[in-house]
Amino acid sequence: MGPVAALLFTVVLSLVPTVLFLGLWYGLLALRDDDLVEQARAMEARRPTYSSSPGARKQSPTRPDASGPSESDATVVCPRCGSRNAAGVTYCWHCLGEID
Ligand SMILES: [Zn+2]
């Protein structure tokens, strides 16, 4: 093997991983289903936000709360133990007593 052949062999050996990687990259780009990605994105945007639970209300601070600072309207006091519960609940979170 002459020096030119050895140099050529080295250059080819160093280029093969790059070519293989580029082949994999462009292969993956060709495999990507753009319609499916768009469908998933549209489904994500259409998904309704369940804000009925009191925890979900705290997770969206950007939304202006309709009840505002009057926190007493959104809570109900348990008749058995006096704990504050979210309005509309059936049972107390603390003593599990029934709330009217
Ligand atoms: Zn209670």
Short mmCIF file of C-alpha atoms and ligand atoms in Angstrom, two decimals:
data_model
loop_
_atom_site.label_atom_id
_atom_site.label_comp_id
_atom_site.label_asym_id
_atom_site.label_seq_id
_atom_site.Cartn_x
_atom_site.Cartn_y
_atom_site.Cartn_z
CA MET A 1 0.00 0.00 0.00
CA GLY A 2 1.61 3.25 -1.16
CA PRO A 3 1.49 6.52 0.75
CA VAL A 4 -1.25 7.92 -1.47
CA ALA A 5 -3.42 4.85 -0.96
CA ALA A 6 -2.84 5.03 2.79
CA LEU A 7 -3.83 8.70 2.84
CA LEU A 8 -6.93 7.96 0.80
CA PHE A 9 -7.81 5.09 3.12
CA THR A 10 -7.47 7.37 6.16
CA VAL A 11 -9.60 10.09 4.62
CA VAL A 12 -12.33 7.62 3.69
CA LEU A 13 -12.27 6.05 7.14
CA SER A 14 -12.64 9.45 8.80
CA LEU A 15 -15.48 10.46 6.51
CA VAL A 16 -17.56 7.29 6.85
CA PRO A 17 -19.00 8.08 10.30
CA THR A 18 -19.98 11.56 9.17
CA VAL A 19 -21.66 10.25 6.07
CA LEU A 20 -23.46 7.57 8.07
CA PHE A 21 -24.65 10.15 10.58
CA LEU A 22 -25.89 12.49 7.87
CA GLY A 23 -27.63 9.56 6.20
CA LEU A 24 -29.36 8.68 9.45
CA TRP A 25 -30.31 12.34 10.03
CA TYR A 26 -31.82 12.88 6.60
CA GLY A 27 -33.43 9.45 6.76
CA LEU A 28 -35.18 10.43 9.96
CA LEU A 29 -36.25 13.75 8.43
CA ALA A 30 -37.72 11.88 5.47
CA LEU A 31 -39.51 9.47 7.81
CA ARG A 32 -41.10 12.25 9.83
CA ASP A 33 -44.85 12.40 9.28
CA ASP A 34 -45.62 16.10 9.20
CA ASP A 35 -49.36 15.56 8.90
CA LEU A 36 -49.37 13.47 12.06
CA VAL A 37 -47.39 16.12 13.93
CA GLU A 38 -49.84 18.78 12.82
CA GLN A 39 -52.79 16.63 13.90
CA ALA A 40 -51.27 16.10 17.34
CA ARG A 41 -50.61 19.83 17.67
CA ALA A 42 -54.20 20.65 16.71
CA MET A 43 -55.53 18.10 19.21
CA GLU A 44 -53.37 19.64 21.93
CA ALA A 45 -54.77 23.10 21.17
CA ARG A 46 -58.35 21.85 21.10
CA ARG A 47 -58.10 19.95 24.37
CA PRO A 48 -60.44 21.48 26.95
CA THR A 49 -58.99 22.68 30.23
CA TYR A 50 -60.72 21.26 33.25
CA SER A 51 -60.76 24.15 35.70
CA SER A 52 -63.57 22.89 37.94
CA SER A 53 -61.19 21.47 40.57
CA PRO A 54 -59.68 23.97 43.02
CA GLY A 55 -56.16 22.79 42.19
CA ALA A 56 -56.51 23.64 38.53
CA ARG A 57 -57.49 27.17 39.41
CA LYS A 58 -54.18 27.77 41.14
CA GLN A 59 -52.23 26.39 38.19
CA SER A 60 -53.45 29.14 35.86
CA PRO A 61 -52.42 32.43 37.46
CA THR A 62 -52.58 34.30 34.15
CA ARG A 63 -56.35 33.85 33.97
CA PRO A 64 -58.12 36.65 35.85
CA ASP A 65 -60.08 35.00 38.60
CA ALA A 66 -63.75 35.90 38.50
CA SER A 67 -64.18 35.57 42.26
CA GLY A 68 -61.32 37.96 42.88
CA PRO A 69 -60.21 38.75 46.40
CA SER A 70 -63.48 37.61 47.96
CA GLU A 71 -62.06 34.24 48.95
CA SER A 72 -64.96 33.52 51.34
CA ASP A 73 -67.30 33.00 48.38
CA ALA A 74 -65.13 30.24 46.96
CA THR A 75 -64.83 28.34 50.25
CA VAL A 76 -67.33 26.76 52.62
CA VAL A 77 -66.70 26.07 56.29
CA CYS A 78 -67.24 22.54 57.53
CA PRO A 79 -70.01 22.40 60.16
CA ARG A 80 -68.23 19.61 62.05
CA CYS A 81 -64.60 20.71 62.29
CA GLY A 82 -64.59 24.23 60.92
CA SER A 83 -62.08 23.56 58.14
CA ARG A 84 -62.32 25.56 54.98
CA ASN A 85 -63.32 23.58 51.91
CA ALA A 86 -63.71 24.57 48.30
CA ALA A 87 -67.25 25.56 47.40
CA GLY A 88 -69.31 22.80 45.87
CA VAL A 89 -67.63 19.86 47.59
CA THR A 90 -69.74 17.15 49.24
CA TYR A 91 -67.32 16.02 51.94
CA CYS A 92 -64.83 17.85 54.12
CA TRP A 93 -61.19 17.28 53.22
CA HIS A 94 -60.24 17.23 56.90
CA CYS A 95 -62.85 15.20 58.75
CA LEU A 96 -64.71 13.67 55.79
CA GLY A 97 -67.95 15.04 57.23
CA GLU A 98 -70.76 15.77 54.88
CA ILE A 99 -71.21 19.38 53.80
CA ASP A 100 -74.56 20.74 52.71
ZN ZN B 1 -64.65 18.88 58.56
#
